mmCIF file of C-alpha atoms and ligand atoms in Angstrom:
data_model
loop_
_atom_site.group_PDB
_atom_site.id
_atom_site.type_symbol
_atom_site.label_atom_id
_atom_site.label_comp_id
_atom_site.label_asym_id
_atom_site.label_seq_id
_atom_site.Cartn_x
_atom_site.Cartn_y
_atom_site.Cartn_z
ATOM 1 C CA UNK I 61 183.322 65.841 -69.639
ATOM 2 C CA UNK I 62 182.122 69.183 -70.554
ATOM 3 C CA UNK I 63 178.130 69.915 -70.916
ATOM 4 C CA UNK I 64 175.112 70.466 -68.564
ATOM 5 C CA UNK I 65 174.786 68.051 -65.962
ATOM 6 C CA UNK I 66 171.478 67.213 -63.711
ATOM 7 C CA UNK I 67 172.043 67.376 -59.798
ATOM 8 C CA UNK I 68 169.814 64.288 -60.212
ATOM 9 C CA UNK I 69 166.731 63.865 -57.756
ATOM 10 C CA UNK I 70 165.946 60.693 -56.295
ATOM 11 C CA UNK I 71 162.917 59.769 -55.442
ATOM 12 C CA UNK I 72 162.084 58.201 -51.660
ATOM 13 C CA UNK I 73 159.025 56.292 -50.510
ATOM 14 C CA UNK I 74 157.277 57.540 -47.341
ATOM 15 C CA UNK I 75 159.439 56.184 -44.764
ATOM 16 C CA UNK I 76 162.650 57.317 -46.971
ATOM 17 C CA UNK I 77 163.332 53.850 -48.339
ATOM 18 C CA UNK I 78 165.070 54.539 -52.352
ATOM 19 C CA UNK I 79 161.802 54.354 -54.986
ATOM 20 C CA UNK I 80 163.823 52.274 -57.507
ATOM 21 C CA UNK I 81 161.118 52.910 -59.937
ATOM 22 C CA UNK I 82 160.613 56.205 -59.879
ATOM 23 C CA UNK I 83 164.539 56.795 -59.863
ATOM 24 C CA UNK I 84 164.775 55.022 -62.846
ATOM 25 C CA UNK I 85 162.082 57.392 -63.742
ATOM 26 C CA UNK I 86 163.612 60.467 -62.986
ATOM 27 C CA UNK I 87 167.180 59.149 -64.683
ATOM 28 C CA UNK I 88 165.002 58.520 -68.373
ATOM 29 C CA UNK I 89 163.270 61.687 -67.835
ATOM 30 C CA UNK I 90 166.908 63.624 -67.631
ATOM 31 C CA UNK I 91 168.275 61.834 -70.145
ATOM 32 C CA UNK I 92 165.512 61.378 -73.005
ATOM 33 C CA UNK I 93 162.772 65.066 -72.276
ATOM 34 C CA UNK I 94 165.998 67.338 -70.718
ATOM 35 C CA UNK I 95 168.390 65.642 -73.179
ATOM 36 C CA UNK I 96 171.416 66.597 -70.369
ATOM 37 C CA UNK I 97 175.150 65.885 -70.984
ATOM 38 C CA UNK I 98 175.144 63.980 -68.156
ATOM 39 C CA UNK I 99 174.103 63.601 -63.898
ATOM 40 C CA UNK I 100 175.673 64.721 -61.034
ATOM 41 C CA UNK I 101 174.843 61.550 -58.551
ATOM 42 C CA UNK I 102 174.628 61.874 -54.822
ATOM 43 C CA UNK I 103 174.788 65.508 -54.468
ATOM 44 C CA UNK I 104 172.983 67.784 -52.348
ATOM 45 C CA UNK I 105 169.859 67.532 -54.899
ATOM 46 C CA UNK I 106 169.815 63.923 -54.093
ATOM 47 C CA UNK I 107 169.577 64.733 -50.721
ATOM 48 C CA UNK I 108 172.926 62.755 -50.456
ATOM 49 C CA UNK I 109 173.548 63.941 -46.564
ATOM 50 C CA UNK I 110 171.240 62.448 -45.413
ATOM 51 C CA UNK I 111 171.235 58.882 -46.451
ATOM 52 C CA UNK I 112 173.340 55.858 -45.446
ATOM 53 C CA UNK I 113 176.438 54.928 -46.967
ATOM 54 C CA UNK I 114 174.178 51.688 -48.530
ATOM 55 C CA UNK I 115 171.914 53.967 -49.649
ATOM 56 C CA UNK I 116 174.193 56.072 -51.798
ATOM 57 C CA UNK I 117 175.413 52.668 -53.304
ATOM 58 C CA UNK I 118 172.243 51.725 -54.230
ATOM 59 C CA UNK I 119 171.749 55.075 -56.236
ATOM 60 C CA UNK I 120 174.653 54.515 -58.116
ATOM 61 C CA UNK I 121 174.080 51.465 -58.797
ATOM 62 C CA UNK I 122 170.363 52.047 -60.314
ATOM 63 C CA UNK I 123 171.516 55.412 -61.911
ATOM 64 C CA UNK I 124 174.149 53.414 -64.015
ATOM 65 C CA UNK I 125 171.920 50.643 -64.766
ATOM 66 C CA UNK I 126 169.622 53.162 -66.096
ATOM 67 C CA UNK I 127 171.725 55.166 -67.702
ATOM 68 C CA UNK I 128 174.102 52.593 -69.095
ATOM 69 C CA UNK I 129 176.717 54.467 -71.806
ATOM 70 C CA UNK I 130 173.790 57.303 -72.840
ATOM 71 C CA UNK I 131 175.468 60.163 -70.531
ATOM 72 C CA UNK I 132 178.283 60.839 -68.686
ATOM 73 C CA UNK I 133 178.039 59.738 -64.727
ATOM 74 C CA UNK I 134 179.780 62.088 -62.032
ATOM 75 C CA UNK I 135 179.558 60.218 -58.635
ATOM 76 C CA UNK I 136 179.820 62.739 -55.585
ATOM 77 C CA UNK I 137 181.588 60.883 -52.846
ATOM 78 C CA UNK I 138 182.381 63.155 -50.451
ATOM 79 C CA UNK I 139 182.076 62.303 -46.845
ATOM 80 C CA UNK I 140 183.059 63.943 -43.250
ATOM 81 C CA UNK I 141 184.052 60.240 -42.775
ATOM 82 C CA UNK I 142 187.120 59.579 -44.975
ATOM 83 C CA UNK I 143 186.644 56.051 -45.309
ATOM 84 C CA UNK I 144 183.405 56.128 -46.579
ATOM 85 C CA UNK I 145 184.364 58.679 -49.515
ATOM 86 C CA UNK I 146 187.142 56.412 -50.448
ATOM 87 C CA UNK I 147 184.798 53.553 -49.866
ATOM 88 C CA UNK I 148 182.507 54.844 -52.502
ATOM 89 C CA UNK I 149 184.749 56.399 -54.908
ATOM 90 C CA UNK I 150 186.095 53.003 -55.528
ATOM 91 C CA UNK I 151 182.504 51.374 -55.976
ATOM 92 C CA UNK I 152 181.530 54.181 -58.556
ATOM 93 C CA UNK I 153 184.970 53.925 -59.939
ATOM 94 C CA UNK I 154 184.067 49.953 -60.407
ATOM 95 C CA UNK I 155 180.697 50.720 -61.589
ATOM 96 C CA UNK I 156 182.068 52.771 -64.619
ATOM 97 C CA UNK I 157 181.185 56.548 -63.576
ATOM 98 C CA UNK I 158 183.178 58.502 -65.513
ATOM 99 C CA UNK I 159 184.600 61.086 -62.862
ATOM 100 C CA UNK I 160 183.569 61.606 -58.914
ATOM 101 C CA UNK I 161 183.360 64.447 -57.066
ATOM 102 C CA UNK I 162 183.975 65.162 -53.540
ATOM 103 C CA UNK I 163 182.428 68.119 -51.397
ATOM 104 C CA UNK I 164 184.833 69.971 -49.431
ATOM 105 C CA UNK I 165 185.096 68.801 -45.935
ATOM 106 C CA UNK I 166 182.864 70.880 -43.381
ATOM 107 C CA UNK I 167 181.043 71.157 -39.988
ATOM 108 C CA UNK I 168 184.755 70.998 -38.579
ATOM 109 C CA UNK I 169 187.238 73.762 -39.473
ATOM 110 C CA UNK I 170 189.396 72.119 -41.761
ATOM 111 C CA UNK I 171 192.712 73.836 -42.237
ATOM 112 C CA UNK I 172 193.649 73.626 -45.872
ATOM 113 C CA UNK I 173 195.948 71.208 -45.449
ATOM 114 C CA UNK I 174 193.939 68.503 -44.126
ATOM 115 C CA UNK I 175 191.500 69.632 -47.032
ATOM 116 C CA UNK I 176 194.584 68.870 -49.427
ATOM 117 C CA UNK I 177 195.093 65.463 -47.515
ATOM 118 C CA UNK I 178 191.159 64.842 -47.995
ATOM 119 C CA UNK I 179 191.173 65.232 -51.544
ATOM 120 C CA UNK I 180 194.644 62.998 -51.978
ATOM 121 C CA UNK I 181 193.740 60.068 -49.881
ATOM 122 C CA UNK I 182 190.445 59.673 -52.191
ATOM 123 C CA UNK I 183 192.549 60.262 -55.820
ATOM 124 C CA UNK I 184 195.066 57.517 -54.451
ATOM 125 C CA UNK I 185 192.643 55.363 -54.240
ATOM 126 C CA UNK I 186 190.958 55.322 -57.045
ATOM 127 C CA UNK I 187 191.849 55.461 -60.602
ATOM 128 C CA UNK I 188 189.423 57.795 -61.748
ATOM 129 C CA UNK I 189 189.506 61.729 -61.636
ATOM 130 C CA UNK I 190 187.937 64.219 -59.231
ATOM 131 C CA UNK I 191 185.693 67.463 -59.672
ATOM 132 C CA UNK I 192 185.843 69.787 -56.354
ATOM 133 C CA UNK I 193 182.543 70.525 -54.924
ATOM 134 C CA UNK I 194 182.866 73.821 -54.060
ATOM 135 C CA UNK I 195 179.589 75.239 -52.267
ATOM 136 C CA UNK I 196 180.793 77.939 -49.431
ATOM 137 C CA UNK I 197 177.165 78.753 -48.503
ATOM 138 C CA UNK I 198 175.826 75.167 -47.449
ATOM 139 C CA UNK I 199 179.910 74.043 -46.093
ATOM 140 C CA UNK I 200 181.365 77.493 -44.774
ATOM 141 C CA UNK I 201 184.579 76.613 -46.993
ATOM 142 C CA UNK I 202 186.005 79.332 -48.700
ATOM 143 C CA UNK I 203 188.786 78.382 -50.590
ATOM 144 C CA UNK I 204 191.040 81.107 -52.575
ATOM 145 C CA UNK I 205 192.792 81.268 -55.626
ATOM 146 C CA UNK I 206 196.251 79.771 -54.479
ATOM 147 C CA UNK I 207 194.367 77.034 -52.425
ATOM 148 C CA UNK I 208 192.448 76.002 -55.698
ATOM 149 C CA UNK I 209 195.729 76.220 -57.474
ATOM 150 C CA UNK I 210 197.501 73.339 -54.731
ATOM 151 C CA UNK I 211 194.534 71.114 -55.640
ATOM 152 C CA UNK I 212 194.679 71.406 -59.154
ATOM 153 C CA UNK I 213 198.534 70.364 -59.117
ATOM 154 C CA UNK I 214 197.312 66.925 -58.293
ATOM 155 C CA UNK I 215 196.481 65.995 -62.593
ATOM 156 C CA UNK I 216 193.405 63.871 -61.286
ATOM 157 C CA UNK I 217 192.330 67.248 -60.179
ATOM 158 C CA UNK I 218 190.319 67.652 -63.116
ATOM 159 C CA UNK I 219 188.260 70.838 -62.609
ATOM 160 C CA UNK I 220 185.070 72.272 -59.444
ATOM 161 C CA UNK I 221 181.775 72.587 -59.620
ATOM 162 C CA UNK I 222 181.371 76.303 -58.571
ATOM 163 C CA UNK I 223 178.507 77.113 -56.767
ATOM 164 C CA UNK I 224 179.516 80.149 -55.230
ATOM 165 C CA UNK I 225 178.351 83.954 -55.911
ATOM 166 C CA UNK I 226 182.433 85.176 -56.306
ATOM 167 C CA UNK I 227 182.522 85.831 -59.729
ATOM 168 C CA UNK I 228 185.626 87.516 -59.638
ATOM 169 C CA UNK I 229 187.086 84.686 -58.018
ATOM 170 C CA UNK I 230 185.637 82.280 -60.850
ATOM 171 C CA UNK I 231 187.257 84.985 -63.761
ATOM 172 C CA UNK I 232 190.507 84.047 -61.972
ATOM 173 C CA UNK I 233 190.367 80.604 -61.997
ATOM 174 C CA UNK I 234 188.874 80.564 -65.630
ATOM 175 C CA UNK I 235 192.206 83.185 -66.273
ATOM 176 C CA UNK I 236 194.976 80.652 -64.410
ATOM 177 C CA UNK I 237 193.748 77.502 -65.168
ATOM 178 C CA UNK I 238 192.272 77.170 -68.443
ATOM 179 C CA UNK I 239 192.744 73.418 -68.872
ATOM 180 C CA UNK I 240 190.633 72.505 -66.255
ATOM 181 C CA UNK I 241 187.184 71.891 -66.224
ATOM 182 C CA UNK I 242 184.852 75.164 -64.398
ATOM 183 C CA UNK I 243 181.296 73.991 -63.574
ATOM 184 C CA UNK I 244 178.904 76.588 -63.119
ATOM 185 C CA UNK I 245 176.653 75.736 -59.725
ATOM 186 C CA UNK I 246 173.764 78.510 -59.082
ATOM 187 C CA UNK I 247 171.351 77.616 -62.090
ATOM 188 C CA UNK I 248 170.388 81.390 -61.842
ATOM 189 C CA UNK I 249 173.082 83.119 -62.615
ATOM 190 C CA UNK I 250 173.953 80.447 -65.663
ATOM 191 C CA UNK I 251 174.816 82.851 -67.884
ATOM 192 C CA UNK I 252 176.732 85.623 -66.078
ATOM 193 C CA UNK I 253 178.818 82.032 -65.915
ATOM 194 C CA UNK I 254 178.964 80.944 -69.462
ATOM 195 C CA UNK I 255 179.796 84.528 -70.628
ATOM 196 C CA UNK I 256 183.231 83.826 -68.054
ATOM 197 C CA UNK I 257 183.514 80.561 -70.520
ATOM 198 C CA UNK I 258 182.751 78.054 -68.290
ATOM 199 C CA UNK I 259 183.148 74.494 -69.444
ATOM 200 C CA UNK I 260 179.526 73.690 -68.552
ATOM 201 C CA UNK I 261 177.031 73.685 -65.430
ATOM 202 C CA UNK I 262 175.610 71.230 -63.141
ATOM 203 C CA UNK I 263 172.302 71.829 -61.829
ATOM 204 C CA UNK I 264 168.839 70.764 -59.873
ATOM 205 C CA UNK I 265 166.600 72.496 -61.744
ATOM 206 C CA UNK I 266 167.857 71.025 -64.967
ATOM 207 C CA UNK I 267 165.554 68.011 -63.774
ATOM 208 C CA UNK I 268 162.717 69.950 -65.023
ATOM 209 C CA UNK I 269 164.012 73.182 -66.869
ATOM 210 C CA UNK I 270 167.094 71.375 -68.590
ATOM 211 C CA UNK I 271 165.773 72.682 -72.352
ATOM 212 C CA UNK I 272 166.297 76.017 -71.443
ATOM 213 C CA UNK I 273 169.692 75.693 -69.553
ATOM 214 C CA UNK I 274 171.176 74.483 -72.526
ATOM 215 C CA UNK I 275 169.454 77.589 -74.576
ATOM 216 C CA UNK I 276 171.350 79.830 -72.303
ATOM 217 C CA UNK I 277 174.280 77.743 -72.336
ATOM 218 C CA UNK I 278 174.580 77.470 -76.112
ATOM 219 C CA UNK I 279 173.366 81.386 -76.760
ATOM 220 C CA UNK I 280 176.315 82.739 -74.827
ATOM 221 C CA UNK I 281 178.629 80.601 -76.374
ATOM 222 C CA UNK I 282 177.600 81.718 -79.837
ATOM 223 C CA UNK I 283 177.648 85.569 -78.141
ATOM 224 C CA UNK I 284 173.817 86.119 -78.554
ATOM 225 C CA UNK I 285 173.839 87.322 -75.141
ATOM 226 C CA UNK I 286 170.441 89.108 -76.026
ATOM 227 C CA UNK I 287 168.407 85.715 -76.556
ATOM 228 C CA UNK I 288 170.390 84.332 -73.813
ATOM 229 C CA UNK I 289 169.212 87.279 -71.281
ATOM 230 C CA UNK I 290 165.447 86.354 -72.239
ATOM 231 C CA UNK I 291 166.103 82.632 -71.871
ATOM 232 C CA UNK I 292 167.673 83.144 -68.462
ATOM 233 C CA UNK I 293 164.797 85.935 -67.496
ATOM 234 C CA UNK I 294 162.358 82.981 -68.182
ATOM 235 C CA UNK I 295 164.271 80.516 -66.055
ATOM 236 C CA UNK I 296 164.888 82.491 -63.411
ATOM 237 C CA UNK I 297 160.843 83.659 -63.401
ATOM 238 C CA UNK I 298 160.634 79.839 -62.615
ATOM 239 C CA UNK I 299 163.541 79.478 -60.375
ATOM 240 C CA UNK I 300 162.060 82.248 -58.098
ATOM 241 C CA UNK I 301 158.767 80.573 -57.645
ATOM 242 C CA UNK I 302 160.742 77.567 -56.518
ATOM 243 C CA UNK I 303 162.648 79.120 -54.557
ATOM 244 C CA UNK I 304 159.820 80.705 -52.680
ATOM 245 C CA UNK I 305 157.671 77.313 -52.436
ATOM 246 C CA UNK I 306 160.694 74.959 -51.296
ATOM 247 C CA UNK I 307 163.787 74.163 -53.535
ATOM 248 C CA UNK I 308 163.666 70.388 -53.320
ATOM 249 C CA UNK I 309 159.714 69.300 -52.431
ATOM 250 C CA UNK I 310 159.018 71.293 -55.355
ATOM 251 C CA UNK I 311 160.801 70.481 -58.299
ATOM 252 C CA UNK I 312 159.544 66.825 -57.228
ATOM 253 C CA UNK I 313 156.272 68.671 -57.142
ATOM 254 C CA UNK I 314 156.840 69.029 -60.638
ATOM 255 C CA UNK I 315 158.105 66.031 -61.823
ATOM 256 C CA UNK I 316 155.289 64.240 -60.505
ATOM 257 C CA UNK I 317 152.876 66.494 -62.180
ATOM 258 C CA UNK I 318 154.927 65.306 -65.184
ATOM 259 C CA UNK I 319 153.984 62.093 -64.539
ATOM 260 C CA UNK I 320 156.926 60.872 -62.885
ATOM 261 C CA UNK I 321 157.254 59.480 -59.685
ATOM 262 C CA UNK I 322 159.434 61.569 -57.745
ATOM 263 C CA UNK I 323 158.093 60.555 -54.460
ATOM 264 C CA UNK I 324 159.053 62.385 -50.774
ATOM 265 C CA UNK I 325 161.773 63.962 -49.513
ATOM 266 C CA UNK I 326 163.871 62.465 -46.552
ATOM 267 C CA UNK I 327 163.234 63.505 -43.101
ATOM 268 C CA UNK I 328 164.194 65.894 -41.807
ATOM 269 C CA UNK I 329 163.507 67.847 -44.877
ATOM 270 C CA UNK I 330 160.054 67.945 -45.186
ATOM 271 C CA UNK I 331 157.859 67.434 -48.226
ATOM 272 C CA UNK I 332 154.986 69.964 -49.228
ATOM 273 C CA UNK I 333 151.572 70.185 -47.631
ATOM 274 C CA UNK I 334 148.231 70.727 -49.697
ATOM 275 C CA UNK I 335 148.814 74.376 -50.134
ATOM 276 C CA UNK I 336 152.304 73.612 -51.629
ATOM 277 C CA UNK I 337 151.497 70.997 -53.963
ATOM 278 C CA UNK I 338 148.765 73.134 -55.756
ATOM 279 C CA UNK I 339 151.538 76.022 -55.881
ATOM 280 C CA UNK I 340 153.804 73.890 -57.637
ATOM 281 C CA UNK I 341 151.256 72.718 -60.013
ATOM 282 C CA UNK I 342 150.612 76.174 -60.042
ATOM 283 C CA UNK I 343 154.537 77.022 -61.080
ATOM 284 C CA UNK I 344 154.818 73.940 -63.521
ATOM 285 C CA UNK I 345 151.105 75.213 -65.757
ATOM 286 C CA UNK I 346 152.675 78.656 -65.802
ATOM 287 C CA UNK I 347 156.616 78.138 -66.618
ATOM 288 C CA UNK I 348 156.988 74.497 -68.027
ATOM 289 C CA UNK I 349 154.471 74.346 -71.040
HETATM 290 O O1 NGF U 505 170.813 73.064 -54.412
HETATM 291 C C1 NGF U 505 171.761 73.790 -54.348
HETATM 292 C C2 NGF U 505 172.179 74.327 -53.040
HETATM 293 N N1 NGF U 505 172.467 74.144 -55.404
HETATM 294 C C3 NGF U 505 172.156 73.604 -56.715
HETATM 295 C C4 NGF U 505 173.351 72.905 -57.262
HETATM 296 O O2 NGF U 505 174.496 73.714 -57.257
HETATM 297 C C5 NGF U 505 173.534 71.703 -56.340
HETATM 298 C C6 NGF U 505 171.653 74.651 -57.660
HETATM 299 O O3 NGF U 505 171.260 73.989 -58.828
HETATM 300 C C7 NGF U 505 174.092 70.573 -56.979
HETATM 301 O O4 NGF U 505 174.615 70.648 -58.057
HETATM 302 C C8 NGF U 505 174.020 69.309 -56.250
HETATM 303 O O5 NGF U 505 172.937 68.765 -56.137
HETATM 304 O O6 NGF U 505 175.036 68.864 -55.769
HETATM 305 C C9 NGF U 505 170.460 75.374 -57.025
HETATM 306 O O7 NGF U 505 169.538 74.448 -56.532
HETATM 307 C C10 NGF U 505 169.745 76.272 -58.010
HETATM 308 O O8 NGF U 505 170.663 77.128 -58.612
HETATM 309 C C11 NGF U 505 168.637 77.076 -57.294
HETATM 310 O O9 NGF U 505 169.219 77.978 -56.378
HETATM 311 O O10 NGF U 505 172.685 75.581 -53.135
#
């Protein structure tokens, strides 16, 4: 399960119904021009929080009919409403995806041991294994070394998805628990990451900058942390001018100047106007040739 995984896109129509087509589009694009390890399904890139509970099946089950045995599948399950995340877990467990993932529970204040419970009741449900979604800045969760440690003593525990700007926290968890998986989350800061020996990354830029993620990747593993600074300079040049123009709208921006047919955002997140769309053309001429 190591390797660089896409926080896959999908691709909506106008009124936010799934574009089948161009989410089969998206998947190929990932899998044969990116040449990723594998997706991350149903994350925040796929704008997973704000579709129904149908919707999310549907996505895994065109992702996997896509994608077949060529990558490795991670299905992110998590849910505020328990039954739903188990719900799901089993039908990605059914469908074949090789792990899922849960986010940590928010909007409430959790106390860690109903975060513990949340994280059980999925894993006894399903026979799969789990990656933690760990993203403080978009759930408010904060967990700390110890409270990593109590979820990693469950063995289907198999490693997080770190998208957090505590490095020193991820050097201890690298140090204490080197058999299980790290993910690195912020795209940007990739190799700071990899030079802390992370096991790989899993990221929504990678749907249109995955060549040079696994250039940075691969550099620091081989300790030519030179090449790797100018791959990451390059990336994060591009990242930036995301950033600035709208994370999501624009990488679909992108893809659709690709060719592909990445389609709108859901509501409430809004896609780009006229000005936006020639920016990200803009962003794509400049960084992606
Ligand atoms: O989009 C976010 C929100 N983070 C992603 C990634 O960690 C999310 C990251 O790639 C993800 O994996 C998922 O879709 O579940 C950033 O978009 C990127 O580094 C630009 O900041 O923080």
């Amino acid at each position: 399960m190591k390797g660089l995984y896409t926080a896959l896109m999908c691709s909506f129509d106008e009124s936010g119904n799934i574009n089948e087509k161009g989410l089969r589009e998206i998947v190929r694009q990932n899998i044969d021009v990116q040449q990723v390890d594998g997706l991350y399904v149903n994350g925040s890139t796929g704008e997973n929080f704000l579709i129904s509970k149908e919707q999310k099946k549907q996505i895994f089950d065109i992702v996997k009919n896509e994608a077949g045995d060529d990558v490795k599948l991670i299905a992110q399950v998590g849910a505020l409403n328990l039954d739903e995340a188990v719900e799901l877990a089993k039908y990605a467990t059914e469908l074949g995806y090789n792990a899922i993932s849960a986010v940590t529970p928010f909007y409430y204040k959790f106390d860690f041991d109903e975060i513990k419970d949340y994280y059980n009741t999925i894993l006894d449900s399903v026979d799969n294994n789990l990656i933690i979604y760990s993203i403080p800045a978009l759930t408010g969760v904060n967990m700390n070394l110890e409270q990593f440690g109590e979820l990693f003593k469950n063995d289907k525990v198999i490693g997080v998805k770190f998208t957090a700007l505590d490095f020193f926290l991820l050097e201890r968890i690298r140090h204490a628990y080197p058999d299980k998986l790290i993910y690195s989350g912020f795209d940007e800061m990739l190799l700071s990451a990899s030079v802390l020996n992370v096991d790989g990354a899993i990221g929504s830029t990678f749907n249109v900058n995955g060549q040079r993620a696994r250039q940075i990747f691969e550099l620091a593993q081989k300790g030519q942390i030179d090449e790797a600074r100018d791959v990451q300079k390059a990336t994060n040049d591009l990242i930036a001018e995301i950033l600035d123009n709208g994370l999501y709208p624009t990488i679909k921006e992108i893809l659709k100047h690709q060719g592909i047919d990445a389609g709108y955002c859901r509501k409430p997140m809004k896609s780009l106007n006229s000005e936006g769309v020639k920016k990200a053309k803009e962003i794509a001429e400049k960084h992606l040739k």
